[in-house]
Short mmCIF file of C-alpha atoms and ligand atoms in Angstrom, two decimals:
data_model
loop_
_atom_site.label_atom_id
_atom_site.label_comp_id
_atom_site.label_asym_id
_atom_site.label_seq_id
_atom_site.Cartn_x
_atom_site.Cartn_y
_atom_site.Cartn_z
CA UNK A 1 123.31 87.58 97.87
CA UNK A 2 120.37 87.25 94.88
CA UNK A 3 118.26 88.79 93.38
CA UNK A 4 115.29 88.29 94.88
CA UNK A 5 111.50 89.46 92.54
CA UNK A 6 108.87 90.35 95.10
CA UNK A 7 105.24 91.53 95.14
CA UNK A 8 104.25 89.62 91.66
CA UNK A 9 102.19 86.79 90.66
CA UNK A 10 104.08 84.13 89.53
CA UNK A 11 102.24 82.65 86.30
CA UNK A 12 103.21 78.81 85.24
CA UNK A 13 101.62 76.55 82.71
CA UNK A 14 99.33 74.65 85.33
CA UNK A 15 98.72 78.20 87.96
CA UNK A 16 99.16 81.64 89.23
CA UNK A 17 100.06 82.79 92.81
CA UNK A 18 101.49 85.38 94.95
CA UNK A 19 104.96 84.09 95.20
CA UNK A 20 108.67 85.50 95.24
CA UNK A 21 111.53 84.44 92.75
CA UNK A 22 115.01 84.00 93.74
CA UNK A 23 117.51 84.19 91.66
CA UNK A 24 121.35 83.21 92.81
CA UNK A 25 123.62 83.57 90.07
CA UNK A 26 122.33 81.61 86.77
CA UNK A 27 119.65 79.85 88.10
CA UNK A 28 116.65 79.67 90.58
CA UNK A 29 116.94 78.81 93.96
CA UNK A 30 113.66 79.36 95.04
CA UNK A 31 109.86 80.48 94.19
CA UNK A 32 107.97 80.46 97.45
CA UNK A 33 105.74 83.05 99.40
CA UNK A 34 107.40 85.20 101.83
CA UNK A 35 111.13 85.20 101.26
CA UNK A 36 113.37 86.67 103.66
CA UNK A 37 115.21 90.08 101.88
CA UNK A 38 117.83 90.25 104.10
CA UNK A 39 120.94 90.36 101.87
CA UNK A 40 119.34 90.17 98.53
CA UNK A 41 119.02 92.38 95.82
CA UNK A 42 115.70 93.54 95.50
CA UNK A 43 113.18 93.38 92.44
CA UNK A 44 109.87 95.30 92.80
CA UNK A 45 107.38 93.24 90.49
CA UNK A 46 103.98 94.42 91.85
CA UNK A 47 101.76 95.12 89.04
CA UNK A 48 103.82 92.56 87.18
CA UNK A 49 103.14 88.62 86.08
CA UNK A 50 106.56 86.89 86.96
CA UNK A 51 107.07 84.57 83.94
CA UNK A 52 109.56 81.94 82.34
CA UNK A 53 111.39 83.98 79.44
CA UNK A 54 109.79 82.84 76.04
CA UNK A 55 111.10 80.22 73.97
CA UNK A 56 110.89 80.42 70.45
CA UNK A 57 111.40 77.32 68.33
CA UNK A 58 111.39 78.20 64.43
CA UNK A 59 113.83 81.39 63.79
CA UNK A 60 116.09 81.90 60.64
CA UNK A 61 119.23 83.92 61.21
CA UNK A 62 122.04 84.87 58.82
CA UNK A 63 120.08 82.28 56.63
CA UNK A 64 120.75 82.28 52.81
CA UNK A 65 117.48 81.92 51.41
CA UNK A 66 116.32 83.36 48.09
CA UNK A 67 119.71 84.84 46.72
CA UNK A 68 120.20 86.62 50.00
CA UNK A 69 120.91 86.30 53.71
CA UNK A 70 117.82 87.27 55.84
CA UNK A 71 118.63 90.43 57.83
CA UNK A 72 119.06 89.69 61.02
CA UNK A 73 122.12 87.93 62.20
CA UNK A 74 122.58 86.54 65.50
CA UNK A 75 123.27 89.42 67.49
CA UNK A 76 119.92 91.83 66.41
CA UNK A 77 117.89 88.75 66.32
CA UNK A 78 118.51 87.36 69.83
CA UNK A 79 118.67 91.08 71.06
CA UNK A 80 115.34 91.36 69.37
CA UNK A 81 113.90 88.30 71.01
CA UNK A 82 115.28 89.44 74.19
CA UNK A 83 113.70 93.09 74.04
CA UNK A 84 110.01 91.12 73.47
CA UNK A 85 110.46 88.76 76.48
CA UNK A 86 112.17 85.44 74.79
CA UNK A 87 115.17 84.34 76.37
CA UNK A 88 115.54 80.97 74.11
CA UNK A 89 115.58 80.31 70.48
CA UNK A 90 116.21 77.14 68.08
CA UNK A 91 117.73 78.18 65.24
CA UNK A 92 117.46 76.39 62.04
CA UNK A 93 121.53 74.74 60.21
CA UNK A 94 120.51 73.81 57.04
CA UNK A 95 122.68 70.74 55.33
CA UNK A 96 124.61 71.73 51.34
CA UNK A 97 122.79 69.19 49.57
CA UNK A 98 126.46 68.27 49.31
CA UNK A 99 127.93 68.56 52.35
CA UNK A 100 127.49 67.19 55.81
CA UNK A 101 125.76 68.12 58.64
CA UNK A 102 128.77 68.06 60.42
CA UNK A 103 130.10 70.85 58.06
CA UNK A 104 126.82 72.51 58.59
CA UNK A 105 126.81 72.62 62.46
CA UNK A 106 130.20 73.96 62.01
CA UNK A 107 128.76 77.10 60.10
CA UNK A 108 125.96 77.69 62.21
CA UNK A 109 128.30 77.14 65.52
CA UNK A 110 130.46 79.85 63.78
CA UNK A 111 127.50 82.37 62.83
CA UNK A 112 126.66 82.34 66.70
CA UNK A 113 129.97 82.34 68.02
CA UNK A 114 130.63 85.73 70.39
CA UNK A 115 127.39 86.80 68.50
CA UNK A 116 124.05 85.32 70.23
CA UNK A 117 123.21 87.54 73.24
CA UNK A 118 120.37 85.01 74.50
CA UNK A 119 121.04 81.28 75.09
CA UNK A 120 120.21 79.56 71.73
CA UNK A 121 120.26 75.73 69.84
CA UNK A 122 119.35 74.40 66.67
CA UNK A 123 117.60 71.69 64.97
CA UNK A 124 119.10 70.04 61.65
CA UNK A 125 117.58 70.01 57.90
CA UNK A 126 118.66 67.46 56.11
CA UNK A 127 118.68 68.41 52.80
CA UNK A 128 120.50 65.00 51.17
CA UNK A 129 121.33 61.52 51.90
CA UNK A 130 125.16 60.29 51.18
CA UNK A 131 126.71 56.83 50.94
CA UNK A 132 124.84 54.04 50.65
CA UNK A 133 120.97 54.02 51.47
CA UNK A 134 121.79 57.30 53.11
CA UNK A 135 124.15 55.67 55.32
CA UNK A 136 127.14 58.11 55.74
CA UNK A 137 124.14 61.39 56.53
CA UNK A 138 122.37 58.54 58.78
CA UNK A 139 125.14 58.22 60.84
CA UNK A 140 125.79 61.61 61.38
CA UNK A 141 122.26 61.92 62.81
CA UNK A 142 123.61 60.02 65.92
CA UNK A 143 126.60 62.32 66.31
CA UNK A 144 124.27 65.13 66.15
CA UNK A 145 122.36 64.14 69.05
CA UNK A 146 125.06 63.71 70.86
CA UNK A 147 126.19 67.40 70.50
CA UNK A 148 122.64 68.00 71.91
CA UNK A 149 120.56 68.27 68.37
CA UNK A 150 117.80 66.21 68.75
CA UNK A 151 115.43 67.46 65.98
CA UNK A 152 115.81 67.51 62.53
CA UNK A 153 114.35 69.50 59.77
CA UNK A 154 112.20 68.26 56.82
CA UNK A 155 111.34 70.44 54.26
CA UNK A 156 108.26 68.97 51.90
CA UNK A 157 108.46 72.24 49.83
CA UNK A 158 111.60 74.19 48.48
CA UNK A 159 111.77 71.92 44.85
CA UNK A 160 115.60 72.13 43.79
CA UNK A 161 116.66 73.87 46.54
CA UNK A 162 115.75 72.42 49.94
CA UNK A 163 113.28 69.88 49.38
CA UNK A 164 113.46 66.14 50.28
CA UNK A 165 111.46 63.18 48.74
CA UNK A 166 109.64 60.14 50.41
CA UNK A 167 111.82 57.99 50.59
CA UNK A 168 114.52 60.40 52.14
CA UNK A 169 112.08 61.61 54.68
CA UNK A 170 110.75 57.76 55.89
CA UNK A 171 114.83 57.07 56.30
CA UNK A 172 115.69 59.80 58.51
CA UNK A 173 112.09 59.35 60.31
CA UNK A 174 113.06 55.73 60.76
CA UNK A 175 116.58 57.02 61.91
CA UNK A 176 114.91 59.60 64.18
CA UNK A 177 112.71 56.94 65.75
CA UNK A 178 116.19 54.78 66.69
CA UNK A 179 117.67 58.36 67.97
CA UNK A 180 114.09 59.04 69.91
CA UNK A 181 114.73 62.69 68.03
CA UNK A 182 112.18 64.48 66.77
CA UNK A 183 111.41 65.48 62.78
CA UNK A 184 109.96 68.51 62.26
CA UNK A 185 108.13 69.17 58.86
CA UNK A 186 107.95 72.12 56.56
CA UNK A 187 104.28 70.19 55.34
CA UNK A 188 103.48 71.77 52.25
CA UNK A 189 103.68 69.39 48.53
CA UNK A 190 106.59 71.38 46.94
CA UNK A 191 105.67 69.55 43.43
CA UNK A 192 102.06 69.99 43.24
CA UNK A 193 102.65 73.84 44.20
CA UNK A 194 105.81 74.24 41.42
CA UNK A 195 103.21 73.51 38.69
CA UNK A 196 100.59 75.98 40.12
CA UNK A 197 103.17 78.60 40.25
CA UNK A 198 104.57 77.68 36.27
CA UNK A 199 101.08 78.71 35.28
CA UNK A 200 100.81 81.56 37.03
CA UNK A 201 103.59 82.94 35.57
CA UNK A 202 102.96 81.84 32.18
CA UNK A 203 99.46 84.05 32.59
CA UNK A 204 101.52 86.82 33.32
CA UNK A 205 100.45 87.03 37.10
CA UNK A 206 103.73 87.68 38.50
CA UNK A 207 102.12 89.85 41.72
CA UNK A 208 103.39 89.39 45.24
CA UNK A 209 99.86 88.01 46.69
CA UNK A 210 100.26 85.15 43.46
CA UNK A 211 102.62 83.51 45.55
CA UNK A 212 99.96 82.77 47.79
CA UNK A 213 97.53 82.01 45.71
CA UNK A 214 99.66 79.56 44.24
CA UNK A 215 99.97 77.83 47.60
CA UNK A 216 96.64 76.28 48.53
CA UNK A 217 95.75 75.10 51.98
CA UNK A 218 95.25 71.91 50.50
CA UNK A 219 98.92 71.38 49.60
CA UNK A 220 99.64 71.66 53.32
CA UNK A 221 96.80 69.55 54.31
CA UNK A 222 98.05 66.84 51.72
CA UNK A 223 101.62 66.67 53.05
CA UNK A 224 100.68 67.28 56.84
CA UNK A 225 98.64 63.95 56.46
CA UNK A 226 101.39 62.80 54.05
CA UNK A 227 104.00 63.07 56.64
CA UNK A 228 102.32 62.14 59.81
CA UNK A 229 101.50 58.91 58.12
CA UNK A 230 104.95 57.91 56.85
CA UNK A 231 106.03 59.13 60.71
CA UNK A 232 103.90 57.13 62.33
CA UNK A 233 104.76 54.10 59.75
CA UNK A 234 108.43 54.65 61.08
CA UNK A 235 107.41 54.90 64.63
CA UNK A 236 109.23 58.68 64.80
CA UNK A 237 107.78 61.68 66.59
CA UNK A 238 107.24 64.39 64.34
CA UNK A 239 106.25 68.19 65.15
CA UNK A 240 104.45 69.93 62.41
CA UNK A 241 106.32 73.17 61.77
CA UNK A 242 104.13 76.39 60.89
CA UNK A 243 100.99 74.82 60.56
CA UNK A 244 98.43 77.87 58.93
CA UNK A 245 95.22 76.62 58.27
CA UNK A 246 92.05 74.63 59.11
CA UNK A 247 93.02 72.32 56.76
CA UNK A 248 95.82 71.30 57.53
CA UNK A 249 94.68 71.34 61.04
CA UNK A 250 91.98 68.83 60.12
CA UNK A 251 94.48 66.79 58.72
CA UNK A 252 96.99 66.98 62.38
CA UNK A 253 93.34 66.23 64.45
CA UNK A 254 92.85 62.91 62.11
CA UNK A 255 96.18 61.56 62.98
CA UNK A 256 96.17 62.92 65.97
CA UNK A 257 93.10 60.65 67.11
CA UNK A 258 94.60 57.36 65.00
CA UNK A 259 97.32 57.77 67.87
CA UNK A 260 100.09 59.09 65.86
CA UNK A 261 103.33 60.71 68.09
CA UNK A 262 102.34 64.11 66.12
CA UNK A 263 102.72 67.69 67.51
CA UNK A 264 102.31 71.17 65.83
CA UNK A 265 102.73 74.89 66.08
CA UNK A 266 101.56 77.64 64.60
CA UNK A 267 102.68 81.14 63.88
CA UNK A 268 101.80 84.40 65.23
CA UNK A 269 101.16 85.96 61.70
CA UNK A 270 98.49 83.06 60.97
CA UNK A 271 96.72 83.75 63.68
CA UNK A 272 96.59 87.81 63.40
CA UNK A 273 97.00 88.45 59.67
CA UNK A 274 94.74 87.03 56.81
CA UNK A 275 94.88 86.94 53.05
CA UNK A 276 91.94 89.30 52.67
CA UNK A 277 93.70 92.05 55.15
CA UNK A 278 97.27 92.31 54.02
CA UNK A 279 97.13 90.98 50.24
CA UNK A 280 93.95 92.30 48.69
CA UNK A 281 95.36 92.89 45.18
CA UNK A 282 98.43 94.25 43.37
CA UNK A 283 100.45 96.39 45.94
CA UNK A 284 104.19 96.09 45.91
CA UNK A 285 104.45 96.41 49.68
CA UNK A 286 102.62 92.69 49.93
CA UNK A 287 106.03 91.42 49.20
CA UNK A 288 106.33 92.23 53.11
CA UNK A 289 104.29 89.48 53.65
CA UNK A 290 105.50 86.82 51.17
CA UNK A 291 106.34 83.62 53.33
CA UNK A 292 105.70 80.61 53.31
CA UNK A 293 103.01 79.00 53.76
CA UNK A 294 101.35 82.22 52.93
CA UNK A 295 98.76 83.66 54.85
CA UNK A 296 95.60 82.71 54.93
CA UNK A 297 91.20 83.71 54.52
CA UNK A 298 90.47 85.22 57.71
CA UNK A 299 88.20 82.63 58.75
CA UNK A 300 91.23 80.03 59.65
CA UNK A 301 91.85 82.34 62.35
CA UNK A 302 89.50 80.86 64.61
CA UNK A 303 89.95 77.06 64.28
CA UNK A 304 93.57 77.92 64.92
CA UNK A 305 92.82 80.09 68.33
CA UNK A 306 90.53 76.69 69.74
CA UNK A 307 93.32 74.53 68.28
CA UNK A 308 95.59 76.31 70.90
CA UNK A 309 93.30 76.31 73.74
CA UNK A 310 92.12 72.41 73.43
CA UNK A 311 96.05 71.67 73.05
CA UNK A 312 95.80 69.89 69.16
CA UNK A 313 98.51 72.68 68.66
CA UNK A 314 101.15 73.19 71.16
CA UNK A 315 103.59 75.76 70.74
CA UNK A 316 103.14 79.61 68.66
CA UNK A 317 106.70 80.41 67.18
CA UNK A 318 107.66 82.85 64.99
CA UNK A 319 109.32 81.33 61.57
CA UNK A 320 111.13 84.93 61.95
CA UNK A 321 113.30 84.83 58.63
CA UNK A 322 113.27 88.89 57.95
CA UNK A 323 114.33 90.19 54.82
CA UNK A 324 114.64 94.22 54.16
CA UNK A 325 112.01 95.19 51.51
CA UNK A 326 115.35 96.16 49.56
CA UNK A 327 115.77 92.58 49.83
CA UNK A 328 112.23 91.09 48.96
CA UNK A 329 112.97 93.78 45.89
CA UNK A 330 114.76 90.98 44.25
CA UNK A 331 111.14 89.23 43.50
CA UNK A 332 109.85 92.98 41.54
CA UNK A 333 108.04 91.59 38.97
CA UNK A 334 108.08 87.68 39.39
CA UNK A 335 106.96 86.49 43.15
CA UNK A 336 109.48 83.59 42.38
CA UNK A 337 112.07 85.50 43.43
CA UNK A 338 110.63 87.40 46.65
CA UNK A 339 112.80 85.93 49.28
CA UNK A 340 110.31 84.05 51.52
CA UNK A 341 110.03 85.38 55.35
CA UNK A 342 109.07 87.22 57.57
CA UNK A 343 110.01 89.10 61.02
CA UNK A 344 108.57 88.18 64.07
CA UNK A 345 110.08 86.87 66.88
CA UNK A 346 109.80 90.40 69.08
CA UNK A 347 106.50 90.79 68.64
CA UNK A 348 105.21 87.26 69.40
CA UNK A 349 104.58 86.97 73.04
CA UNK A 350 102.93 90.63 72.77
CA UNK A 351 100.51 89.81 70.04
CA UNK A 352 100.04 86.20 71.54
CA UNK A 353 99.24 87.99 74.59
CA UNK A 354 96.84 91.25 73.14
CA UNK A 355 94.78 88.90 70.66
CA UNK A 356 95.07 86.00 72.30
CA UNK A 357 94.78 86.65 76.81
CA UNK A 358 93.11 90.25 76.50
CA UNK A 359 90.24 88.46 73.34
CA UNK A 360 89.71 86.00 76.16
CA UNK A 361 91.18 83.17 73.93
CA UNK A 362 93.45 81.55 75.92
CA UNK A 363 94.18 81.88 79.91
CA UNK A 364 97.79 83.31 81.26
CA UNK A 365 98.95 80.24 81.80
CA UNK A 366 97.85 78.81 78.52
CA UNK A 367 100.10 81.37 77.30
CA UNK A 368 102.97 80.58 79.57
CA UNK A 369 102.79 76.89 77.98
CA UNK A 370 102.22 77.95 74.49
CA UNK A 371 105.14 80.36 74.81
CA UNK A 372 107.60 78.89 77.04
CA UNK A 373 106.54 75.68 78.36
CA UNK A 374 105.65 73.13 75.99
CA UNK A 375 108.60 74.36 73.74
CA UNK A 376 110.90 72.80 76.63
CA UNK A 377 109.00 69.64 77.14
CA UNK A 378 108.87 69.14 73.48
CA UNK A 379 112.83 70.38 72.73
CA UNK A 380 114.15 68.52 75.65
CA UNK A 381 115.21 71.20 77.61
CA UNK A 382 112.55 71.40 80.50
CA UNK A 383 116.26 70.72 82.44
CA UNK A 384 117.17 73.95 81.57
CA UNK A 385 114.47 76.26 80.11
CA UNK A 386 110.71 76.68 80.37
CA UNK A 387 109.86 77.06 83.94
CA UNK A 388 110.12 78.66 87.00
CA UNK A 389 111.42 76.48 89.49
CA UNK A 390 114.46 75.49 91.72
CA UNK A 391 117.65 74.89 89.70
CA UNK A 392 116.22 75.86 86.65
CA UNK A 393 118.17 78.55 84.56
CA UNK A 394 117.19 82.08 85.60
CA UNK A 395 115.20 83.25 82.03
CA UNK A 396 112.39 85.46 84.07
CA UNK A 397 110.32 87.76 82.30
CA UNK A 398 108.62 90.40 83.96
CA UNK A 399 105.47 91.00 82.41
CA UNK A 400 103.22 93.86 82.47
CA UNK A 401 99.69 93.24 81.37
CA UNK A 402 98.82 96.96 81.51
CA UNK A 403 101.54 98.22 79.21
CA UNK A 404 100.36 99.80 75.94
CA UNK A 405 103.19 99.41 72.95
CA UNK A 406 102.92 100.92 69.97
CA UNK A 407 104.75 98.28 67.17
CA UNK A 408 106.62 100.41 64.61
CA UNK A 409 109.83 99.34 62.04
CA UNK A 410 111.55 102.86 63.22
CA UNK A 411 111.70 101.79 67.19
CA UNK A 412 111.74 98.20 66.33
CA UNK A 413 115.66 96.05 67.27
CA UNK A 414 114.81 93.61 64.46
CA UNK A 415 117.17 94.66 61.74
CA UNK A 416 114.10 94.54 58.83
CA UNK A 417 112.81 97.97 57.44
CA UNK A 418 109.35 97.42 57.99
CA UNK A 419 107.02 95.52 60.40
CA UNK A 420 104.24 93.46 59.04
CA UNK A 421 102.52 95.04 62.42
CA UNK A 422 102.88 98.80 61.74
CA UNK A 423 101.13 100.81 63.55
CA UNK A 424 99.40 98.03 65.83
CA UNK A 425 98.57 99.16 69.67
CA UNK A 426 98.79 96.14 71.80
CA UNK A 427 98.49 96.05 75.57
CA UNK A 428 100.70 93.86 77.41
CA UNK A 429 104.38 94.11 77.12
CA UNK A 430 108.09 92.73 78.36
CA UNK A 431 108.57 95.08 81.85
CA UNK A 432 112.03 93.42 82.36
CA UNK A 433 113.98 90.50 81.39
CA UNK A 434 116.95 88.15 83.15
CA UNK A 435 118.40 85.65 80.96
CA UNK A 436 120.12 83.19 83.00
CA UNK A 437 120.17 85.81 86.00
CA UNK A 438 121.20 88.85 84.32
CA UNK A 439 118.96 91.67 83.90
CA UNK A 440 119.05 92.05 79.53
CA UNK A 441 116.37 94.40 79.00
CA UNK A 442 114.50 97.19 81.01
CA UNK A 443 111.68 98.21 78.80
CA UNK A 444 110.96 100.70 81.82
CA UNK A 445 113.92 102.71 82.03
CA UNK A 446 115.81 102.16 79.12
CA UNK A 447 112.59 100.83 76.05
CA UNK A 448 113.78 98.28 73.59
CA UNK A 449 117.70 98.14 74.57
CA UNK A 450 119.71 95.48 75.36
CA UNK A 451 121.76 95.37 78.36
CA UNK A 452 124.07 92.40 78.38
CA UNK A 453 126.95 91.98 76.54
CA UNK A 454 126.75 90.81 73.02
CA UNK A 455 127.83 87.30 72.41
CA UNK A 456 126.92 86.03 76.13
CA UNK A 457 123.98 83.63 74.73
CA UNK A 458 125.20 80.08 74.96
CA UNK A 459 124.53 76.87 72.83
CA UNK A 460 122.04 75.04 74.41
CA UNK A 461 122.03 70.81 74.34
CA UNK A 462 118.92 69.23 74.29
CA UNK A 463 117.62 65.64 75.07
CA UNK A 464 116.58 63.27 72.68
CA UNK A 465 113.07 62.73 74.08
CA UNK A 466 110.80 62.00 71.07
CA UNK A 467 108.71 65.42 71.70
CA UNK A 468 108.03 64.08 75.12
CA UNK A 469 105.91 61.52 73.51
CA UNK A 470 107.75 58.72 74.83
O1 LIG B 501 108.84 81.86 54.32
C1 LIG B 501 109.45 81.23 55.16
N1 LIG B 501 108.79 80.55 56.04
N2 LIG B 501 110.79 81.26 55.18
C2 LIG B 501 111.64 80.52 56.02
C3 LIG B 501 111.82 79.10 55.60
C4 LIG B 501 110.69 78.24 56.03
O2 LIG B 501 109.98 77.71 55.18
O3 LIG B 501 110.47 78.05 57.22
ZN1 LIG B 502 109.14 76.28 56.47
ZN1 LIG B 503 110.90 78.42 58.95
#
């Protein structure tokens, strides 16, 4: 006995047909046409696009960041992801500059623990190098990939608090390269900005939208190019985390055609919001949409949109790190101190799907590898997650193109007191959702609840497979 989704159109990375799903217990036995009923639970999907469950691959939860803890631990923020059609995320355990990354698995391991209601994993910042030429932290990067953490975390920007130099980054790239892990880079140059945002301040223009005017696109272009170089001088893989702008884009496409093992995603927000739209001048409630990098002129929009159709970027993720705007009150009157993030990751196959599938941007099953695909490939976990097909885990999402959904903070499950897309009407929308068989969310019968039991998500191991660069 399974459950067995009928009358749909099955929608993969490379094709859409008329095909059944069967589910038996955690995973898929079968997608074919014409499945036999007999015995089997039955799902009625007609009307509906029968899709892998998202995967989203940059979240923050419990984080500290900026004197606080963003807002959504792991329960609201997988049951969030859940109740917008992502079944997967990868979760970000940052290193103590002092401690190890042992000791900051443990943590994160702990934050999940009887918490995550979807199946989750991490990648690893390194934040510091111990022992001798990094030896002792350089080590641990093996161990780590043998618990099934096979990327690890860069951050170019963050000065004093999370930021890394050259010479740490080229070791753990070399490291990586050894490992066949993956580095993925916060690209933006921390210094160069520090002494932008100094001035600022000394001029007295302590206004949310100065943070990101004091983060030029050239600062990520600089350190995307910066970083893909020393990568490709190490011979590591390295996926570009939250890429936002032509620029920086222009820099990717450069290395990108010297041959370098480079990848990249972008964000939702960068490629819906703009500079000019949400942070025209001195209103407090911009604080909502301090994070970093900021957003961007309106025109970068576009050059991100082809960037995701011709496949220079790969994957849209979220960088959800939501704060309360009781939180980002900590920055009133100096931007320094407006915790950087923002909340995302239930609105990002919906948005990805309104301005990206209905604008005639990108095809259905663009947005099935965008979304769900590529993230697996790339992660190593196209074992597990990503796809529908035999043996695979069970993450379907039942997707209704025709379904209007109205975003607002007061029906919303992140835990954040505001959405950055108030208001919005998108069409397109999660119908229903199995994670690893079980049916987690019924936007139909019962909108925006979770069904499963909290803590049921489990830790996910991934491959070392270089980004699937080889
Ligand atoms: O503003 C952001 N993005 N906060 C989260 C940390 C990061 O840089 O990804
Ligand atoms: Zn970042
Ligand atoms: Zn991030």
């Amino acid at each position: 006995m399974g459950i067995l989704i009928k009358n749909g159109t099955v929608v993969s990375a490379s094709g859409s047909a008329r095909q059944d799903v069967l589910i038996s217990g955690e995973t898929i036995a079968r997608v074919g046409a014409g499945i036999h009923e007999a015995g089997h639970e039955i799902v009625d999907a007609t009307g509906l696009l029968v899709m892998p469950g998202g995967i989203d691959v940059h979240t923050h939860l419990d984080m500290p960041f900026g004197g606080t803890t963003s807002a959504d631990d792991y329960t609201t923020g997988t049951q969030a992801a859940a109740v917008g059609g992502t079944t997967t995320v990868i979760d970000f355990a940052l290193q103590n500059q002092k401690g190890t990354l042992r000791e900051a698995l443990d943590i994160w391991l702990k934050k999940s623990d009887k918490k995550a209601c979807v199946d989750f994993s991490l990648h690893m910042a390194v934040t510091n190098l111990h022992g001798p030429e990094g030896a002792e932290t350089l080590g641990e990067m093996e161990a780590m990939v043998a618990e099934g953490i096979t990327s690890f975390k860069l951050f170019m920007a963050y000065p004093n608090v999370l930021m890394v130099n050259d010479e740490l980054m080229f070791r753990v790239m070399q490291k990586a390269a050894a490992l066949n892990a993956l580095c993925c880079i916060h690209a933006e140059n921390g210094s160069a900005i520090d002494v932008v945002v100094s001035q600022m301040i000394a001029e007295g223009k302590t206004a949310p939208h100065f943070h990101a005017l004091s983060r030029s696109p050239r600062a990520e272009a600089e350190a995307t190019h910066r970083a893909i170089a020393l990568a490709q001088m190490a011979g590591a893989a390295v996926y570009i985390v939250h890429l936002s702008n032509e620029h920086a884009l222009a820099a990717l496409k450069f290395m990108q055609a010297r041959g370098a093992k480079a990848l990249a995603e972008t964000c939702t927000q960068y490629l819906v919001l703009s500079l000019e739209d949400q942070m025209p001048g001195e209103r407090w409630e911009e604080a909502g949409y301090v994070f970093t990098p900021p957003l961007r002129e309106k025109w970068n929009q576009q050059p991100l949109w082809e960037a995701l159709a011709d496949g220079a970027l790969r994957v849209v993720s979220t960088d959800h790190c939501p704060f309360t705007m009781g939180q980002k009150a900590l920055g009133r009157g100096d931007f320094r101190k407006i915790p950087n993030g923002g909340p995302g990751v239930e609105n990002r196959l919906q948005l990805l799907w309104h301005f990206g599938v209905n604008a005639g941007r990108i095809a259905p099953e663009q947005f099935v590898a965008l979304s769900a695909t590529n993230p697996a490939k790339i992660f190593g976990m196209e074992k597990q997650k990503g796809a529908l097909a035999e043996g695979l885990d069970a993450d379907v999402l039942l997707w209704d193109p025709a379904a209007e959904y109205t975003i607002r903070a007061a029906t919303q499950r992140m835990a954040t007191d505001y959405s950055m897309f108030e208001g919005w009407t998108v069409r397109g929308n999660a119908a229903k959702v199995f994670s690893r068989g079980e049916l987690v969310v019924d936007n139909g019968s019962r909108p925006g609840e979770f069904l499963g039991a909290v803590g049921r998500g489990r830790f996910v191991r991934r491959e070392a497979n270089a980004g699937g660069l080889g």
